[in-house]
Short mmCIF file of C-alpha atoms and ligand atoms in Angstrom, two decimals:
data_model
loop_
_atom_site.label_atom_id
_atom_site.label_comp_id
_atom_site.label_asym_id
_atom_site.label_seq_id
_atom_site.Cartn_x
_atom_site.Cartn_y
_atom_site.Cartn_z
CA MET A 59 -1.57 -17.55 13.49
CA SER A 60 1.07 -14.99 12.68
CA ALA A 61 3.29 -14.96 9.65
CA HIS A 62 5.99 -13.39 11.74
CA GLY A 63 6.28 -16.04 14.46
CA THR A 64 4.25 -15.85 17.64
CA PRO A 65 0.99 -13.91 17.45
CA ILE A 66 0.99 -10.67 19.45
CA PRO A 67 -2.48 -10.06 20.94
CA MET A 68 -3.12 -6.38 21.62
CA THR A 69 -5.79 -4.24 23.24
CA ALA A 70 -6.57 -0.70 22.12
CA HIS A 71 -8.25 1.10 25.03
CA PRO A 72 -10.51 4.14 24.90
CA SER A 73 -8.09 7.06 24.56
CA GLY A 74 -7.88 10.76 24.19
CA PRO A 75 -7.21 13.49 23.80
CA LEU A 76 -4.54 12.63 21.23
CA THR A 77 -2.17 15.54 20.84
CA GLY A 78 1.21 16.36 19.34
CA ARG A 79 3.15 15.52 16.23
CA ALA A 80 3.08 12.20 14.38
CA ASP A 81 6.13 11.56 12.20
CA VAL A 82 4.95 8.61 10.13
CA PRO A 83 7.37 6.37 8.18
CA GLY A 84 8.39 6.57 4.53
CA ASP A 85 6.04 5.69 1.71
CA LYS A 86 5.82 1.94 1.11
CA SER A 87 5.15 2.15 -2.64
CA ILE A 88 8.04 4.56 -3.22
CA SER A 89 10.38 2.58 -0.93
CA HIS A 90 9.91 -0.65 -2.93
CA ARG A 91 10.40 1.21 -6.21
CA SER A 92 13.53 3.03 -4.95
CA LEU A 93 15.25 -0.29 -4.23
CA ILE A 94 14.08 -1.93 -7.47
CA LEU A 95 14.93 0.98 -9.78
CA GLY A 96 18.21 1.44 -7.93
CA ALA A 97 19.01 -2.21 -8.68
CA LEU A 98 18.17 -1.67 -12.36
CA SER A 99 20.48 1.37 -12.68
CA VAL A 100 24.18 1.41 -13.34
CA GLY A 101 25.97 2.84 -10.29
CA GLU A 102 25.00 3.94 -6.80
CA THR A 103 21.52 5.12 -5.83
CA LYS A 104 21.30 6.80 -2.42
CA ILE A 105 18.04 6.65 -0.48
CA THR A 106 16.97 8.42 2.69
CA GLY A 107 13.66 8.02 4.51
CA LEU A 108 13.26 4.42 3.33
CA LEU A 109 10.46 2.55 5.10
CA GLU A 110 12.15 -0.19 7.11
CA GLY A 111 9.01 -2.33 7.39
CA GLU A 112 9.16 -6.06 6.75
CA ASP A 113 7.68 -5.75 3.24
CA VAL A 114 10.43 -3.42 2.05
CA LEU A 115 13.19 -5.37 3.81
CA ASP A 116 12.05 -8.45 1.86
CA THR A 117 12.43 -6.46 -1.37
CA ALA A 118 15.94 -5.36 -0.30
CA ARG A 119 16.90 -9.02 0.24
CA ALA A 120 15.42 -9.94 -3.14
CA MET A 121 17.45 -7.26 -4.94
CA ARG A 122 20.59 -8.70 -3.34
CA ALA A 123 19.59 -12.17 -4.55
CA PHE A 124 19.41 -10.82 -8.13
CA GLY A 125 22.93 -9.37 -7.83
CA ALA A 126 22.54 -5.77 -6.62
CA GLU A 127 24.58 -4.52 -3.67
CA VAL A 128 22.13 -3.16 -1.11
CA THR A 129 23.52 -1.58 2.07
CA GLN A 130 21.96 0.07 5.09
CA HIS A 131 24.02 3.00 6.39
CA GLY A 132 21.75 4.27 9.16
CA ALA A 133 18.09 4.65 10.03
CA GLY A 134 16.30 4.96 6.69
CA ALA A 135 19.61 5.62 4.86
CA TRP A 136 20.41 3.01 2.24
CA SER A 137 22.45 2.66 -0.94
CA VAL A 138 21.93 0.38 -3.90
CA PHE A 139 24.69 -0.47 -6.38
CA GLY A 140 22.66 -1.49 -9.40
CA VAL A 141 23.45 -4.00 -12.13
CA GLY A 142 21.60 -2.18 -14.92
CA VAL A 143 18.57 -3.08 -17.06
CA GLY A 144 19.01 -6.72 -18.17
CA GLY A 145 21.83 -7.21 -15.65
CA PHE A 146 20.03 -9.40 -13.09
CA SER A 147 21.76 -12.68 -12.24
CA GLU A 148 19.85 -15.85 -11.43
CA PRO A 149 19.10 -16.18 -7.70
CA GLU A 150 20.41 -19.30 -5.99
CA GLN A 151 17.49 -19.54 -3.57
CA VAL A 152 13.73 -19.13 -3.60
CA ILE A 153 12.73 -15.45 -3.32
CA ASP A 154 10.51 -15.01 -0.26
CA CYS A 155 8.49 -11.78 -0.49
CA GLY A 156 6.81 -12.31 2.87
CA ASN A 157 3.48 -10.45 3.00
CA SER A 158 4.14 -8.10 0.09
CA GLY A 159 2.02 -8.13 -3.06
CA THR A 160 3.82 -5.05 -4.32
CA GLY A 161 7.22 -6.65 -3.78
CA VAL A 162 6.48 -9.94 -5.51
CA ARG A 163 4.51 -8.49 -8.43
CA LEU A 164 7.04 -5.77 -9.26
CA ILE A 165 10.00 -8.13 -8.92
CA MET A 166 8.38 -10.78 -11.12
CA GLY A 167 7.98 -8.02 -13.71
CA CYS A 168 11.56 -6.88 -13.67
CA MET A 169 13.11 -10.38 -13.99
CA ALA A 170 10.65 -11.73 -16.60
CA THR A 171 12.47 -10.31 -19.62
CA SER A 172 15.91 -11.63 -18.64
CA PRO A 173 17.14 -15.17 -19.47
CA ILE A 174 17.02 -16.32 -15.85
CA THR A 175 14.71 -18.46 -13.74
CA ALA A 176 13.42 -17.57 -10.26
CA THR A 177 10.92 -19.07 -7.84
CA PHE A 178 8.79 -16.78 -5.66
CA THR A 179 6.91 -17.49 -2.46
CA GLY A 180 5.44 -15.63 0.51
CA ASP A 181 3.45 -16.00 3.70
CA ALA A 182 -0.01 -17.62 3.92
CA SER A 183 -1.68 -14.31 2.98
CA LEU A 184 0.49 -13.66 -0.09
CA ASN A 185 0.31 -17.30 -1.23
CA SER A 186 -3.47 -17.04 -1.40
CA ARG A 187 -3.55 -13.91 -3.58
CA PRO A 188 -4.11 -13.89 -7.37
CA MET A 189 -0.94 -13.70 -9.45
CA ALA A 190 -2.33 -14.50 -12.93
CA ARG A 191 -3.03 -10.77 -13.27
CA VAL A 192 0.77 -10.40 -13.53
CA THR A 193 1.88 -13.71 -15.09
CA ASP A 194 -0.68 -13.32 -17.94
CA PRO A 195 0.84 -10.09 -19.31
CA LEU A 196 4.37 -11.38 -18.61
CA ALA A 197 3.59 -14.35 -20.89
CA LEU A 198 3.01 -11.85 -23.73
CA PHE A 199 6.67 -10.78 -23.39
CA GLY A 200 7.66 -14.47 -23.73
CA ALA A 201 8.09 -15.37 -20.04
CA GLN A 202 6.79 -18.73 -18.82
CA SER A 203 5.37 -19.30 -15.38
CA TYR A 204 4.54 -22.40 -13.37
CA GLY A 205 2.51 -21.99 -10.22
CA ARG A 206 -0.18 -23.50 -8.06
CA LYS A 207 -3.81 -23.87 -9.03
CA GLY A 208 -5.58 -20.54 -9.53
CA GLY A 209 -2.29 -18.78 -10.32
CA ARG A 210 -1.16 -18.85 -6.70
CA LEU A 211 2.39 -18.68 -5.30
CA PRO A 212 4.83 -20.40 -5.12
CA ILE A 213 5.45 -19.60 -8.79
CA THR A 214 8.53 -20.20 -10.92
CA ILE A 215 9.14 -17.73 -13.73
CA VAL A 216 11.38 -18.60 -16.65
CA GLY A 217 12.33 -15.23 -18.08
CA ALA A 218 12.14 -14.59 -21.82
CA ALA A 219 15.52 -14.95 -23.53
CA ASP A 220 14.25 -12.99 -26.51
CA PRO A 221 11.52 -10.70 -25.17
CA VAL A 222 9.12 -8.80 -27.40
CA PRO A 223 7.46 -5.53 -26.38
CA VAL A 224 3.82 -5.57 -25.35
CA ARG A 225 0.69 -3.43 -25.63
CA TYR A 226 -1.52 -4.27 -22.66
CA ALA A 227 -4.79 -2.92 -21.31
CA THR A 228 -4.97 -3.77 -17.59
CA PRO A 229 -8.22 -5.66 -16.83
CA VAL A 230 -8.23 -4.53 -13.18
CA PRO A 231 -7.33 -1.14 -11.70
CA SER A 232 -3.94 -2.08 -10.26
CA ALA A 233 -0.73 -0.10 -10.01
CA GLN A 234 1.09 -3.35 -9.27
CA VAL A 235 0.00 -4.89 -12.59
CA LYS A 236 0.79 -1.68 -14.49
CA SER A 237 4.20 -1.49 -12.83
CA ALA A 238 5.04 -5.15 -13.47
CA VAL A 239 4.38 -4.65 -17.20
CA LEU A 240 6.42 -1.43 -17.34
CA LEU A 241 9.34 -3.02 -15.48
CA ALA A 242 9.27 -6.01 -17.84
CA GLY A 243 9.14 -3.56 -20.75
CA LEU A 244 12.45 -2.05 -19.64
CA ASN A 245 14.37 -5.02 -21.03
CA ALA A 246 12.26 -5.53 -24.16
CA PRO A 247 13.28 -3.77 -27.39
CA GLY A 248 10.96 -1.07 -28.73
CA GLU A 249 7.88 0.41 -27.11
CA THR A 250 5.86 -1.20 -24.33
CA VAL A 251 2.43 0.34 -23.84
CA VAL A 252 0.11 -0.01 -20.84
CA ILE A 253 -3.44 1.29 -20.97
CA GLU A 254 -5.41 1.76 -17.77
CA ARG A 255 -9.08 2.69 -17.77
CA GLU A 256 -8.93 4.14 -14.26
CA ALA A 257 -5.87 6.05 -13.07
CA THR A 258 -3.95 4.20 -10.35
CA ARG A 259 -0.99 5.49 -8.35
CA ASP A 260 1.62 6.80 -10.77
CA HIS A 261 4.85 6.41 -8.76
CA SER A 262 6.36 3.99 -11.30
CA GLU A 263 5.83 6.40 -14.18
CA ARG A 264 7.25 9.37 -12.24
CA MET A 265 10.23 7.43 -10.90
CA LEU A 266 11.08 5.74 -14.21
CA ALA A 267 11.22 9.22 -15.77
CA GLY A 268 13.36 10.38 -12.84
CA PHE A 269 15.81 7.51 -13.43
CA GLY A 270 16.14 8.59 -17.08
CA ALA A 271 13.72 6.32 -18.95
CA THR A 272 11.71 7.77 -21.82
CA ILE A 273 8.11 7.38 -20.72
CA THR A 274 5.01 9.36 -21.68
CA THR A 275 1.43 9.38 -20.43
CA GLU A 276 -1.49 10.46 -22.52
CA GLN A 277 -5.14 10.73 -21.49
CA THR A 278 -7.30 9.30 -24.30
CA ALA A 279 -10.85 7.97 -24.71
CA GLU A 280 -9.45 4.50 -23.86
CA GLY A 281 -7.97 5.79 -20.58
CA ARG A 282 -4.39 6.57 -19.58
CA VAL A 283 -1.96 5.36 -22.23
CA ILE A 284 1.58 4.94 -20.88
CA THR A 285 4.36 4.38 -23.38
CA LEU A 286 7.86 3.26 -22.36
CA GLN A 287 10.90 3.01 -24.65
CA GLY A 288 12.72 -0.26 -23.94
CA ARG A 289 16.39 -0.82 -23.09
CA PRO A 290 17.23 2.54 -21.51
CA GLU A 291 20.32 2.98 -19.38
CA LEU A 292 18.84 3.98 -16.03
CA LYS A 293 20.91 6.53 -14.12
CA PRO A 294 21.33 6.21 -10.35
CA GLN A 295 19.48 8.79 -8.28
CA THR A 296 19.45 10.40 -4.86
CA ILE A 297 16.01 9.75 -3.44
CA VAL A 298 14.30 11.30 -0.43
CA VAL A 299 11.30 9.06 0.22
CA PRO A 300 8.27 11.13 1.21
CA ARG A 301 6.10 10.05 4.16
CA ASP A 302 3.29 7.62 3.50
CA PRO A 303 -0.25 9.05 3.23
CA SER A 304 -1.57 5.52 3.83
CA SER A 305 0.24 5.44 7.20
CA ALA A 306 -0.77 9.05 7.98
CA ALA A 307 -4.38 7.85 7.68
CA PHE A 308 -4.17 6.09 11.07
CA PRO A 309 -3.19 8.98 13.38
CA VAL A 310 -5.43 11.31 11.34
CA CYS A 311 -8.50 9.08 11.72
CA ALA A 312 -7.70 8.37 15.38
CA ALA A 313 -7.65 12.13 16.08
CA LEU A 314 -11.01 12.67 14.34
CA ILE A 315 -12.84 10.16 16.55
CA THR A 316 -11.25 10.80 19.97
CA GLU A 317 -12.47 13.68 22.10
CA GLY A 318 -10.27 16.77 22.44
CA SER A 319 -7.64 15.60 19.91
CA ASP A 320 -5.38 17.86 17.86
CA VAL A 321 -2.65 16.05 15.91
CA LEU A 322 -0.14 17.34 13.37
CA VAL A 323 1.10 14.84 10.75
CA PRO A 324 3.87 16.66 8.86
CA ASN A 325 5.23 16.21 5.33
CA ILE A 326 2.58 14.04 3.78
CA GLY A 327 2.51 13.58 0.01
CA LEU A 328 -0.85 14.53 -1.50
CA ASN A 329 -0.32 13.04 -4.95
CA PRO A 330 -3.88 12.99 -6.34
CA THR A 331 -3.56 9.26 -7.10
CA ARG A 332 -3.15 8.64 -3.34
CA ALA A 333 -5.06 11.33 -1.45
CA GLY A 334 -8.70 10.23 -1.88
CA LEU A 335 -9.19 9.45 1.82
CA PHE A 336 -8.47 13.02 2.93
CA THR A 337 -10.96 14.45 0.40
CA THR A 338 -13.56 11.94 1.63
CA LEU A 339 -12.98 12.76 5.30
CA ARG A 340 -13.41 16.47 4.59
CA GLU A 341 -16.67 15.73 2.78
CA MET A 342 -17.82 13.89 5.93
CA GLY A 343 -17.21 17.05 7.96
CA ALA A 344 -13.78 16.22 9.37
CA ASP A 345 -11.77 19.05 10.91
CA LEU A 346 -8.77 18.26 8.72
CA ASP A 347 -6.53 21.01 7.34
CA TYR A 348 -3.69 20.99 4.85
CA GLU A 349 -1.16 23.35 6.42
CA ASN A 350 1.91 24.70 4.66
CA LEU A 351 0.78 23.25 1.28
CA ARG A 352 3.81 23.22 -1.00
CA GLU A 353 5.46 21.35 -3.84
CA GLU A 354 8.41 18.98 -3.29
CA GLY A 355 10.05 16.94 -6.03
CA GLY A 356 7.13 17.76 -8.31
CA GLU A 357 4.53 16.43 -5.86
CA PRO A 358 2.10 18.33 -3.62
CA VAL A 359 3.04 17.98 0.06
CA ALA A 360 1.34 19.34 3.20
CA ASP A 361 1.33 19.07 6.98
CA LEU A 362 -1.98 17.51 7.94
CA ARG A 363 -3.72 18.84 11.03
CA ALA A 364 -6.56 16.66 12.33
CA LYS A 365 -8.82 17.62 15.22
CA PHE A 366 -11.61 15.83 17.03
CA SER A 367 -14.70 16.02 14.82
CA PRO A 368 -17.87 15.21 16.76
CA ASN A 369 -20.29 15.91 13.90
CA LEU A 370 -19.12 13.57 11.14
CA THR A 371 -21.82 12.48 8.70
CA GLY A 372 -21.96 9.44 6.41
CA ILE A 373 -21.60 10.01 2.66
CA GLU A 374 -21.66 8.24 -0.68
CA VAL A 375 -17.99 7.71 -1.61
CA PRO A 376 -17.70 8.09 -5.40
CA ALA A 377 -16.71 4.79 -7.07
CA GLU A 378 -14.29 6.64 -9.34
CA ARG A 379 -12.32 7.71 -6.26
CA ALA A 380 -11.65 4.10 -5.22
CA ALA A 381 -8.18 3.70 -6.77
CA SER A 382 -6.89 6.83 -5.02
CA MET A 383 -7.80 5.49 -1.56
CA ILE A 384 -7.89 1.74 -2.06
CA ASP A 385 -5.74 0.98 1.01
CA GLU A 386 -7.69 3.41 3.19
CA TYR A 387 -11.20 1.86 3.08
CA PRO A 388 -10.60 -0.22 6.23
CA VAL A 389 -9.85 2.82 8.38
CA LEU A 390 -12.54 4.85 6.60
CA SER A 391 -15.08 2.21 7.63
CA VAL A 392 -14.04 2.79 11.25
CA VAL A 393 -14.54 6.57 10.94
CA ALA A 394 -17.90 5.84 9.28
CA ALA A 395 -18.99 3.94 12.41
CA PHE A 396 -18.44 7.13 14.44
CA ALA A 397 -20.37 9.29 11.94
CA THR A 398 -24.13 9.65 11.84
CA GLY A 399 -25.93 8.11 8.87
CA LYS A 400 -24.78 5.64 6.27
CA THR A 401 -21.46 5.61 4.43
CA HIS A 402 -21.81 3.73 1.15
CA MET A 403 -18.64 2.56 -0.57
CA PRO A 404 -19.21 1.23 -4.13
CA GLY A 405 -16.74 0.06 -6.79
CA VAL A 406 -14.34 -1.66 -4.41
CA LYS A 407 -14.10 -5.26 -5.66
CA GLU A 408 -10.30 -5.08 -5.38
CA LEU A 409 -10.64 -4.96 -1.58
CA ARG A 410 -11.53 -8.66 -1.71
CA VAL A 411 -8.01 -9.62 -2.94
CA LYS A 412 -5.73 -7.53 -0.73
CA GLU A 413 -3.63 -8.94 2.15
CA SER A 414 -7.02 -10.26 3.31
CA ASP A 415 -10.58 -9.95 1.99
CA ARG A 416 -10.80 -6.50 3.52
CA ILE A 417 -14.56 -6.10 3.18
CA ASP A 418 -15.14 -9.38 5.00
CA ALA A 419 -12.43 -8.74 7.61
CA MET A 420 -13.73 -5.26 8.49
CA ALA A 421 -17.44 -6.13 8.26
CA THR A 422 -16.94 -9.11 10.57
CA GLY A 423 -14.99 -7.13 13.16
CA LEU A 424 -17.26 -4.08 13.00
CA ARG A 425 -20.35 -6.27 13.54
CA LEU A 426 -18.70 -8.01 16.50
CA ASN A 427 -18.16 -4.55 17.99
CA GLY A 428 -21.77 -3.47 17.58
CA VAL A 429 -21.80 -1.78 14.15
CA THR A 430 -24.20 -2.75 11.33
CA VAL A 431 -22.58 -3.35 7.93
CA ASP A 432 -24.23 -4.40 4.64
CA GLU A 433 -22.11 -5.77 1.84
CA GLY A 434 -22.11 -7.06 -1.73
CA GLU A 435 -19.34 -8.38 -3.95
CA ASP A 436 -18.05 -4.89 -4.84
CA TRP A 437 -19.66 -2.54 -2.29
CA TRP A 438 -20.32 -2.11 1.40
CA THR A 439 -22.28 0.23 3.64
CA VAL A 440 -21.49 1.11 7.23
CA HIS A 441 -24.39 2.33 9.40
CA GLY A 442 -22.86 5.03 11.59
CA LEU A 443 -23.78 5.22 15.26
CA GLY A 444 -22.42 8.69 15.97
CA HIS A 445 -19.74 9.77 18.43
CA GLY A 446 -19.99 8.18 21.87
CA ASN A 447 -22.28 5.38 20.67
CA VAL A 448 -19.84 2.76 19.31
CA PRO A 449 -19.80 -0.12 21.82
CA GLY A 450 -16.56 -2.04 21.01
CA GLY A 451 -15.36 -4.65 23.50
CA ALA A 452 -14.91 -7.61 21.11
CA THR A 453 -11.83 -9.45 19.83
CA VAL A 454 -11.22 -9.16 16.08
CA GLY A 455 -9.17 -11.32 13.73
CA THR A 456 -6.47 -9.35 11.93
CA ARG A 457 -5.90 -12.06 9.24
CA LEU A 458 -2.20 -11.36 8.56
CA ASP A 459 -3.23 -7.89 7.38
CA HIS A 460 -1.46 -4.82 8.77
CA ARG A 461 -4.20 -2.39 7.75
CA ILE A 462 -6.93 -4.49 9.37
CA ALA A 463 -4.90 -4.56 12.59
CA MET A 464 -4.25 -0.79 12.65
CA SER A 465 -7.84 0.07 11.67
CA PHE A 466 -9.26 -1.89 14.60
CA ALA A 467 -6.67 -0.35 16.93
CA VAL A 468 -7.97 3.07 15.86
CA MET A 469 -11.52 1.86 16.51
CA GLY A 470 -10.48 0.81 20.01
CA PHE A 471 -9.24 4.33 20.81
CA GLY A 472 -12.72 5.72 20.11
CA ALA A 473 -15.05 2.87 21.14
CA ASN A 474 -16.64 2.77 24.59
CA ALA A 475 -15.05 -0.55 25.59
CA GLY A 476 -11.92 -0.59 23.41
CA VAL A 477 -11.11 -3.33 20.88
CA HIS A 478 -8.95 -6.46 21.22
CA LEU A 479 -6.77 -7.69 18.32
CA ASP A 480 -6.01 -11.42 18.13
CA ASP A 481 -2.63 -10.58 16.55
CA GLY A 482 -0.97 -7.18 16.11
CA SER A 483 2.24 -8.56 14.61
CA PRO A 484 1.27 -7.79 10.96
CA ILE A 485 1.53 -4.06 11.76
CA ALA A 486 5.32 -4.38 11.34
CA THR A 487 4.98 -4.97 7.61
CA SER A 488 4.28 -1.28 6.91
CA PHE A 489 4.32 0.73 10.17
CA PRO A 490 6.88 -0.72 12.61
CA ILE A 491 6.69 2.34 14.90
CA PHE A 492 2.88 2.36 15.15
CA GLU A 493 2.69 1.49 18.86
CA PRO A 494 5.26 4.03 20.17
CA LEU A 495 3.96 6.71 17.80
CA MET A 496 0.34 6.30 18.88
CA THR A 497 1.32 5.99 22.56
CA GLY A 498 3.34 9.21 22.21
CA LEU A 499 0.17 11.00 21.10
CA GLY A 500 -1.65 9.72 24.18
CA ALA A 501 -3.30 6.57 22.83
CA ARG A 502 -3.50 3.53 25.07
CA ILE A 503 -2.47 0.37 23.28
CA GLU A 504 -0.89 -2.59 25.03
CA ARG A 505 0.29 -6.07 24.23
CA THR A 506 -1.92 -8.54 26.08
CA GLN A 507 -1.53 -12.21 27.02
CA ALA A 508 -2.55 -14.79 24.42
C1 S3P B 627 0.49 -0.62 -4.57
C2 S3P B 627 -0.66 -0.78 -5.31
C3 S3P B 627 -1.96 -1.14 -4.71
C4 S3P B 627 -1.95 -0.98 -3.19
C5 S3P B 627 -0.70 -1.52 -2.56
C6 S3P B 627 0.52 -0.79 -3.10
C7 S3P B 627 1.72 -0.25 -5.26
O1 S3P B 627 -2.23 -2.49 -5.02
O2 S3P B 627 -3.09 -1.63 -2.63
O3 S3P B 627 -0.73 -1.37 -1.15
O4 S3P B 627 2.71 0.16 -4.60
O5 S3P B 627 1.76 -0.34 -6.51
P1 S3P B 627 -2.95 -2.94 -6.40
O6 S3P B 627 -2.01 -2.67 -7.51
O7 S3P B 627 -3.23 -4.40 -6.22
O8 S3P B 627 -4.19 -2.11 -6.48
#
């Protein structure tokens, strides 16, 4: 079943060579945060390059429901007239965040320290994901929450009328949890402190500083200690959203496994908290170059050039790298199938609670297509078959998960008999131009009859 209406079965056929330039969409994490921080500023924030995927559009609708004026001016060009920190009004309707964990968790954070009540829901995938990881720290600020068994959505949050600041060590490596606490801390007096043992993506910290908040990060024996001064007046910004390294992963990996390919993926942010996949691919022997490496808006940016790499070898992916490539394990497992030897991926328990249980979703589909996979609660190992030896030919379940759908499409481009997807519709949550972009490079992907 699809969350977005009728399922769209697709077939990815053996393809190649893939050649040309892949202009991937704007970064999903930064797009959500641009709308949310714009809504929490006083005045007009201007955004270009916004990802217009379903996840981000749901966040735009939510910001309107809390009182911000959010307007689209052209492709990727948006403005947000914010209401200021503490200025949210109570929404009249339930807030539907669709498929987006980032959307719902960040928005719960930023309304939880205002004296308003809101009810949140989502699709079947989102409503099965754990939310106590966010509502627990929000309770420390004084917010109350009422949800389904196991901390599942729909959840109603009654924001704290008199919030207190919080010092919170995140029990799981999650940028969404960290960000929810920081956003709640904006409307609490005094200092809110978040401590994370493992560094997760730091877009919230960078962007809060950019919007004028006083926020510091210190590396200590406990981990990263992030301190935010409450009740700032956030100043509207002009934001150019960089392109998403998590989306770039798909054309890059497709090029590596399809014969004769040479693909340029320009303007990709290589923030070290996001770029773990590219380091891993290079360690596996990928012909992947960072061209025109430069700095933009304080972040490293490069044009990625990926070429067919027939001699990939399996590796041990360091557990401490997991947070910097957490969304990329599904497509890495596909590349691992085309490498020789085993690729072992430890320290990845969080993959079990993403849009789907991503270890189970990928292991099941890889096995159906002729690849051996071993797994435990927080690790998995793919037994590579080497280029030219991956059978394919089976139909996989995409489980309302965009990255599962795109990963198996990439597998189909390289496998001997292609791969069928039961439903490609989830792709629109983060990469609405995936099909035309891949087709433009020479990939063969078509919508098939149900
Ligand atoms: C995100 C954080 C990650 C990531 C998600 C986007 C963010 O989730 O998987 O796609 O923008 O903060 P977790 O915080 O659950 O690790």
